[in-house]
């Protein structure tokens, strides 16, 4: 039987794996040195494995979201104009997602970090082929993880807007989460994306687990990561770069799949938008859009 360890604490998913050991004394020492709230699990394998989890003691409800215009303006005032525009749209998308989904499905796991939005925009190959630009927009927004939740859903929405900025008549394939056809072909992209970004941030922690003969790490939503399928033995900076590249390629493939499924092969070789063209569309092309229809 595979030896499985949880990445998020099963009873407190805002606590994530930080350290593992076969030694009770070592794991307790790590716990004493931590400045964060901690939880500990002992996995009763034939050779036990002890895992320390760190996190926040409280998770805010999505119903506590109150990104009013004044608050948001204060947070993004120092960003260049492109970052401000994308931040406004991302927050609108998040609020729309919260509005149409069950309250229990949304929790606020982290602070809103709008400065990371500008970082994401700076890493896009603007003007490259459309699937590349759209995929990189999606990938870099997900990698920077600026929102307190729904980064994948809003990232897919931004991919859609990127395509629309080139062809306003583009019709996105059905994206409602309760649509079985959408779920069948999109979910694997989202699941693999979550695997990649989890490994990217935790290669050394996962290498530690692999050395303890752990086979699988399971994150929330039941997504399992088979450690043998990933290269873990590298410096964490190398892992950040390596898996960011893989994630960009993965999202570019998704952008191509979206165009093919929408039967828009004519857009596959089309030049993607410049940054200014994308921002102009976000400002002027979405004024009367009801984002709730996207979720």
CSV table of N, CA, C and O in Angstrom, one decimal, residues 55-126:
chain,number,residue,atom,x,y,z
A,55,UNK,N,0.5,27.4,9.9
A,55,UNK,CA,-0.6,28.1,9.2
A,55,UNK,C,-1.2,29.2,10.1
A,55,UNK,O,-0.7,29.4,11.2
A,56,UNK,N,-2.2,29.8,9.6
A,56,UNK,CA,-3.0,30.8,10.4
A,56,UNK,C,-4.1,30.1,11.2
A,56,UNK,O,-4.7,29.1,10.7
A,57,UNK,N,-4.3,30.6,12.4
A,57,UNK,CA,-5.3,29.9,13.2
A,57,UNK,C,-6.7,30.2,12.8
A,57,UNK,O,-7.7,29.5,13.2
A,58,UNK,N,-6.9,31.2,11.9
A,58,UNK,CA,-8.3,31.6,11.5
A,58,UNK,C,-8.3,31.7,10.0
A,58,UNK,O,-7.4,32.1,9.3
A,59,UNK,N,-9.5,31.2,9.4
A,59,UNK,CA,-9.7,31.4,8.0
A,59,UNK,C,-11.0,32.3,7.9
A,59,UNK,O,-12.0,32.0,8.5
A,60,UNK,N,-10.8,33.3,7.1
A,60,UNK,CA,-12.0,34.2,6.9
A,60,UNK,C,-13.0,33.7,6.0
A,60,UNK,O,-12.6,32.9,5.0
A,61,UNK,N,-14.2,34.0,6.2
A,61,UNK,CA,-15.3,33.6,5.3
A,61,UNK,C,-15.2,34.5,4.0
A,61,UNK,O,-14.9,35.7,4.1
A,62,UNK,N,-15.6,33.9,2.9
A,62,UNK,CA,-15.7,34.7,1.7
A,62,UNK,C,-16.7,35.8,1.8
A,62,UNK,O,-16.6,36.8,1.1
A,63,UNK,N,-17.7,35.6,2.7
A,63,UNK,CA,-18.7,36.6,2.9
A,63,UNK,C,-18.1,37.9,3.5
A,63,UNK,O,-18.8,38.9,3.6
A,64,UNK,N,-16.9,37.8,4.1
A,64,UNK,CA,-16.2,38.9,4.7
A,64,UNK,C,-15.5,39.8,3.7
A,64,UNK,O,-14.9,40.8,4.0
A,65,UNK,N,-15.5,39.4,2.4
A,65,UNK,CA,-14.9,40.2,1.4
A,65,UNK,C,-15.5,41.6,1.3
A,65,UNK,O,-16.8,41.7,1.2
A,66,UNK,N,-14.8,42.6,1.4
A,66,UNK,CA,-15.3,43.9,1.3
A,66,UNK,C,-14.3,44.8,0.6
A,66,UNK,O,-13.7,45.8,1.1
A,67,UNK,N,-14.0,44.5,-0.7
A,67,UNK,CA,-13.1,45.3,-1.5
A,67,UNK,C,-13.7,46.5,-2.1
A,67,UNK,O,-14.0,46.6,-3.3
A,68,UNK,N,-14.1,47.5,-1.3
A,68,UNK,CA,-14.7,48.6,-1.8
A,68,UNK,C,-13.7,49.5,-2.6
A,68,UNK,O,-12.5,49.3,-2.5
A,69,UNK,N,-14.3,50.4,-3.4
A,69,UNK,CA,-13.4,51.2,-4.3
A,69,UNK,C,-12.3,51.9,-3.6
A,69,UNK,O,-11.2,52.0,-4.0
A,70,UNK,N,-12.7,52.5,-2.4
A,70,UNK,CA,-11.7,53.3,-1.7
A,70,UNK,C,-10.5,52.4,-1.2
A,70,UNK,O,-9.4,52.8,-1.3
A,71,UNK,N,-10.9,51.3,-0.6
A,71,UNK,CA,-9.9,50.4,-0.1
A,71,UNK,C,-9.0,49.9,-1.2
A,71,UNK,O,-7.8,49.8,-1.0
A,72,UNK,N,-9.6,49.5,-2.3
A,72,UNK,CA,-8.8,48.9,-3.4
A,72,UNK,C,-7.9,50.0,-4.0
A,72,UNK,O,-6.8,49.8,-4.3
A,73,UNK,N,-8.5,51.2,-4.1
A,73,UNK,CA,-7.6,52.3,-4.7
A,73,UNK,C,-6.4,52.6,-3.8
A,73,UNK,O,-5.3,52.8,-4.3
A,74,UNK,N,-6.6,52.5,-2.5
A,74,UNK,CA,-5.4,52.7,-1.6
A,74,UNK,C,-4.4,51.6,-1.8
A,74,UNK,O,-3.2,51.9,-1.7
A,75,UNK,N,-4.8,50.4,-2.0
A,75,UNK,CA,-3.9,49.3,-2.2
A,75,UNK,C,-3.1,49.3,-3.5
A,75,UNK,O,-2.0,48.8,-3.5
A,76,UNK,N,-3.7,49.8,-4.5
A,76,UNK,CA,-3.1,49.7,-5.8
A,76,UNK,C,-2.6,51.1,-6.4
A,76,UNK,O,-2.1,51.1,-7.5
A,77,UNK,N,-2.6,52.1,-5.5
A,77,UNK,CA,-2.3,53.4,-6.0
A,77,UNK,C,-0.9,53.5,-6.6
A,77,UNK,O,-0.6,54.2,-7.5
A,78,UNK,N,0.1,52.8,-6.0
A,78,UNK,CA,1.5,52.8,-6.5
A,78,UNK,C,1.8,51.9,-7.6
A,78,UNK,O,2.9,51.9,-8.1
A,79,UNK,N,0.8,51.1,-8.1
A,79,UNK,CA,1.1,50.3,-9.2
A,79,UNK,C,1.0,51.1,-10.5
A,79,UNK,O,0.3,52.0,-10.7
A,80,UNK,N,1.8,50.6,-11.6
A,80,UNK,CA,1.6,51.2,-12.9
A,80,UNK,C,0.2,51.0,-13.4
A,80,UNK,O,-0.5,50.0,-12.9
A,81,UNK,N,-0.3,51.7,-14.3
A,81,UNK,CA,-1.7,51.7,-14.8
A,81,UNK,C,-2.1,50.2,-15.2
A,81,UNK,O,-3.2,49.8,-14.8
A,82,UNK,N,-1.3,49.5,-15.9
A,82,UNK,CA,-1.7,48.1,-16.3
A,82,UNK,C,-2.0,47.2,-15.0
A,82,UNK,O,-3.0,46.5,-15.0
A,83,UNK,N,-1.2,47.3,-14.0
A,83,UNK,CA,-1.4,46.6,-12.8
A,83,UNK,C,-2.7,47.0,-12.1
A,83,UNK,O,-3.4,46.1,-11.6
A,84,UNK,N,-3.0,48.3,-12.1
A,84,UNK,CA,-4.2,48.8,-11.5
A,84,UNK,C,-5.5,48.2,-12.2
A,84,UNK,O,-6.4,47.8,-11.6
A,85,UNK,N,-5.4,48.2,-13.5
A,85,UNK,CA,-6.6,47.8,-14.3
A,85,UNK,C,-6.8,46.3,-14.1
A,85,UNK,O,-8.0,45.9,-13.8
A,86,UNK,N,-5.8,45.5,-14.2
A,86,UNK,CA,-5.9,44.1,-14.0
A,86,UNK,C,-6.4,43.8,-12.5
A,86,UNK,O,-7.2,42.9,-12.3
A,87,UNK,N,-5.9,44.5,-11.6
A,87,UNK,CA,-6.3,44.3,-10.2
A,87,UNK,C,-7.8,44.5,-10.0
A,87,UNK,O,-8.5,43.7,-9.3
A,88,UNK,N,-8.3,45.6,-10.6
A,88,UNK,CA,-9.7,45.9,-10.5
A,88,UNK,C,-10.5,44.8,-11.1
A,88,UNK,O,-11.5,44.3,-10.5
A,89,UNK,N,-10.1,44.3,-12.2
A,89,UNK,CA,-10.9,43.2,-12.9
A,89,UNK,C,-10.8,41.9,-12.1
A,89,UNK,O,-11.8,41.2,-12.0
A,90,UNK,N,-9.6,41.6,-11.6
A,90,UNK,CA,-9.5,40.4,-10.8
A,90,UNK,C,-10.4,40.4,-9.6
A,90,UNK,O,-11.0,39.4,-9.2
A,91,UNK,N,-10.5,41.5,-8.9
A,91,UNK,CA,-11.3,41.6,-7.7
A,91,UNK,C,-12.8,41.5,-8.1
A,91,UNK,O,-13.6,40.8,-7.4
A,92,UNK,N,-13.2,42.1,-9.2
A,92,UNK,CA,-14.6,41.9,-9.7
A,92,UNK,C,-14.9,40.5,-10.0
A,92,UNK,O,-16.0,40.0,-9.7
A,93,UNK,N,-13.9,39.8,-10.6
A,93,UNK,CA,-14.1,38.4,-10.9
A,93,UNK,C,-14.2,37.5,-9.6
A,93,UNK,O,-15.1,36.7,-9.5
A,94,UNK,N,-13.4,37.8,-8.6
A,94,UNK,CA,-13.5,37.1,-7.4
A,94,UNK,C,-14.8,37.3,-6.7
A,94,UNK,O,-15.4,36.4,-6.2
A,95,UNK,N,-15.3,38.6,-6.7
A,95,UNK,CA,-16.6,38.9,-6.0
A,95,UNK,C,-17.7,38.2,-6.8
A,95,UNK,O,-18.6,37.7,-6.2
A,96,UNK,N,-17.6,38.1,-8.1
A,96,UNK,CA,-18.6,37.4,-8.9
A,96,UNK,C,-18.6,35.9,-8.6
A,96,UNK,O,-19.7,35.3,-8.4
A,97,UNK,N,-17.4,35.3,-8.5
A,97,UNK,CA,-17.3,33.9,-8.1
A,97,UNK,C,-17.9,33.6,-6.8
A,97,UNK,O,-18.7,32.6,-6.6
A,98,UNK,N,-17.6,34.5,-5.8
A,98,UNK,CA,-18.2,34.3,-4.5
A,98,UNK,C,-19.7,34.4,-4.5
A,98,UNK,O,-20.4,33.7,-3.8
A,99,UNK,N,-20.2,35.3,-5.3
A,99,UNK,CA,-21.6,35.6,-5.4
A,99,UNK,C,-22.4,34.4,-5.9
A,99,UNK,O,-23.6,34.1,-5.4
A,100,UNK,N,-21.8,33.5,-6.7
A,100,UNK,CA,-22.6,32.5,-7.4
A,100,UNK,C,-22.2,31.1,-6.8
A,100,UNK,O,-22.9,30.1,-7.1
A,101,UNK,N,-21.2,31.0,-6.0
A,101,UNK,CA,-20.8,29.7,-5.4
A,101,UNK,C,-21.3,29.6,-4.0
A,101,UNK,O,-21.6,30.6,-3.3
A,102,UNK,N,-21.3,28.3,-3.5
A,102,UNK,CA,-21.7,28.1,-2.1
A,102,UNK,C,-20.7,28.7,-1.1
A,102,UNK,O,-19.5,28.7,-1.4
A,103,UNK,N,-21.2,29.3,0.0
A,103,UNK,CA,-20.3,29.9,0.9
A,103,UNK,C,-19.2,29.0,1.4
A,103,UNK,O,-18.1,29.4,1.6
A,104,UNK,N,-19.6,27.7,1.7
A,104,UNK,CA,-18.6,26.8,2.2
A,104,UNK,C,-17.4,26.5,1.3
A,104,UNK,O,-16.4,26.0,1.7
A,105,UNK,N,-17.6,26.8,0.0
A,105,UNK,CA,-16.6,26.5,-1.0
A,105,UNK,C,-15.5,27.6,-1.0
A,105,UNK,O,-14.4,27.3,-1.4
A,106,UNK,N,-15.8,28.8,-0.5
A,106,UNK,CA,-14.8,29.9,-0.5
A,106,UNK,C,-14.4,30.2,0.9
A,106,UNK,O,-15.2,30.6,1.7
A,107,UNK,N,-13.1,30.2,1.0
A,107,UNK,CA,-12.5,30.7,2.2
A,107,UNK,C,-11.3,31.6,1.8
A,107,UNK,O,-10.8,31.4,0.7
A,108,UNK,N,-11.0,32.6,2.6
A,108,UNK,CA,-9.9,33.5,2.3
A,108,UNK,C,-8.6,33.0,3.0
A,108,UNK,O,-8.5,33.1,4.2
A,109,UNK,N,-7.7,32.4,2.2
A,109,UNK,CA,-6.5,31.8,2.8
A,109,UNK,C,-5.3,32.7,3.0
A,109,UNK,O,-4.4,32.3,3.6
A,110,UNK,N,-5.4,33.9,2.4
A,110,UNK,CA,-4.2,34.7,2.4
A,110,UNK,C,-4.6,36.2,2.1
A,110,UNK,O,-5.8,36.4,1.8
A,111,UNK,N,-3.7,37.1,2.3
A,111,UNK,CA,-4.0,38.5,2.0
A,111,UNK,C,-4.0,38.8,0.5
A,111,UNK,O,-3.3,38.0,-0.2
A,112,UNK,N,-4.7,39.8,0.1
A,112,UNK,CA,-4.7,40.2,-1.3
A,112,UNK,C,-3.3,40.9,-1.5
A,112,UNK,O,-2.9,41.8,-0.7
A,113,UNK,N,-2.6,40.5,-2.5
A,113,UNK,CA,-1.3,41.0,-2.8
A,113,UNK,C,-1.2,41.6,-4.2
A,113,UNK,O,-0.7,41.0,-5.2
A,114,UNK,N,-1.8,42.8,-4.4
A,114,UNK,CA,-1.9,43.4,-5.8
A,114,UNK,C,-0.5,43.6,-6.5
A,114,UNK,O,-0.4,43.6,-7.7
A,115,UNK,N,0.6,43.8,-5.7
A,115,UNK,CA,1.9,44.1,-6.3
A,115,UNK,C,2.3,42.9,-7.2
A,115,UNK,O,3.1,43.0,-8.1
A,116,UNK,N,1.8,41.7,-6.8
A,116,UNK,CA,2.2,40.5,-7.6
A,116,UNK,C,1.5,40.5,-9.0
A,116,UNK,O,2.0,39.8,-9.9
A,117,UNK,N,0.5,41.2,-9.2
A,117,UNK,CA,-0.2,41.3,-10.5
A,117,UNK,C,0.7,42.0,-11.5
A,117,UNK,O,0.9,41.5,-12.6
A,118,UNK,N,1.4,43.1,-11.1
A,118,UNK,CA,2.3,43.7,-12.0
A,118,UNK,C,3.5,42.8,-12.3
A,118,UNK,O,3.9,42.8,-13.5
A,119,UNK,N,3.9,42.0,-11.4
A,119,UNK,CA,5.0,41.1,-11.6
A,119,UNK,C,4.6,40.1,-12.7
A,119,UNK,O,5.4,39.7,-13.6
A,120,UNK,N,3.3,39.6,-12.6
A,120,UNK,CA,2.8,38.7,-13.6
A,120,UNK,C,2.8,39.2,-15.0
A,120,UNK,O,3.2,38.6,-16.0
A,121,UNK,N,2.3,40.5,-15.1
A,121,UNK,CA,2.3,41.1,-16.4
A,121,UNK,C,3.7,41.3,-17.0
A,121,UNK,O,3.8,41.3,-18.3
A,122,UNK,N,4.7,41.5,-16.2
A,122,UNK,CA,6.0,41.8,-16.7
A,122,UNK,C,6.7,40.5,-17.2
A,122,UNK,O,7.7,40.6,-17.9
A,123,UNK,N,6.0,39.3,-17.0
A,123,UNK,CA,6.6,38.1,-17.5
A,123,UNK,C,5.8,37.4,-18.6
A,123,UNK,O,5.9,36.2,-18.9
A,124,UNK,N,5.1,38.3,-19.3
A,124,UNK,CA,4.3,37.8,-20.5
A,124,UNK,C,4.9,38.2,-21.8
A,124,UNK,O,5.4,39.3,-21.9
A,125,UNK,N,5.0,37.2,-22.8
A,125,UNK,CA,5.6,37.5,-24.1
A,125,UNK,C,4.6,38.2,-25.0
A,125,UNK,O,4.0,37.7,-25.9
A,126,UNK,N,4.3,39.5,-24.6
A,126,UNK,CA,3.3,40.3,-25.4
A,126,UNK,C,3.6,40.3,-26.9
A,126,UNK,O,4.8,40.5,-27.3
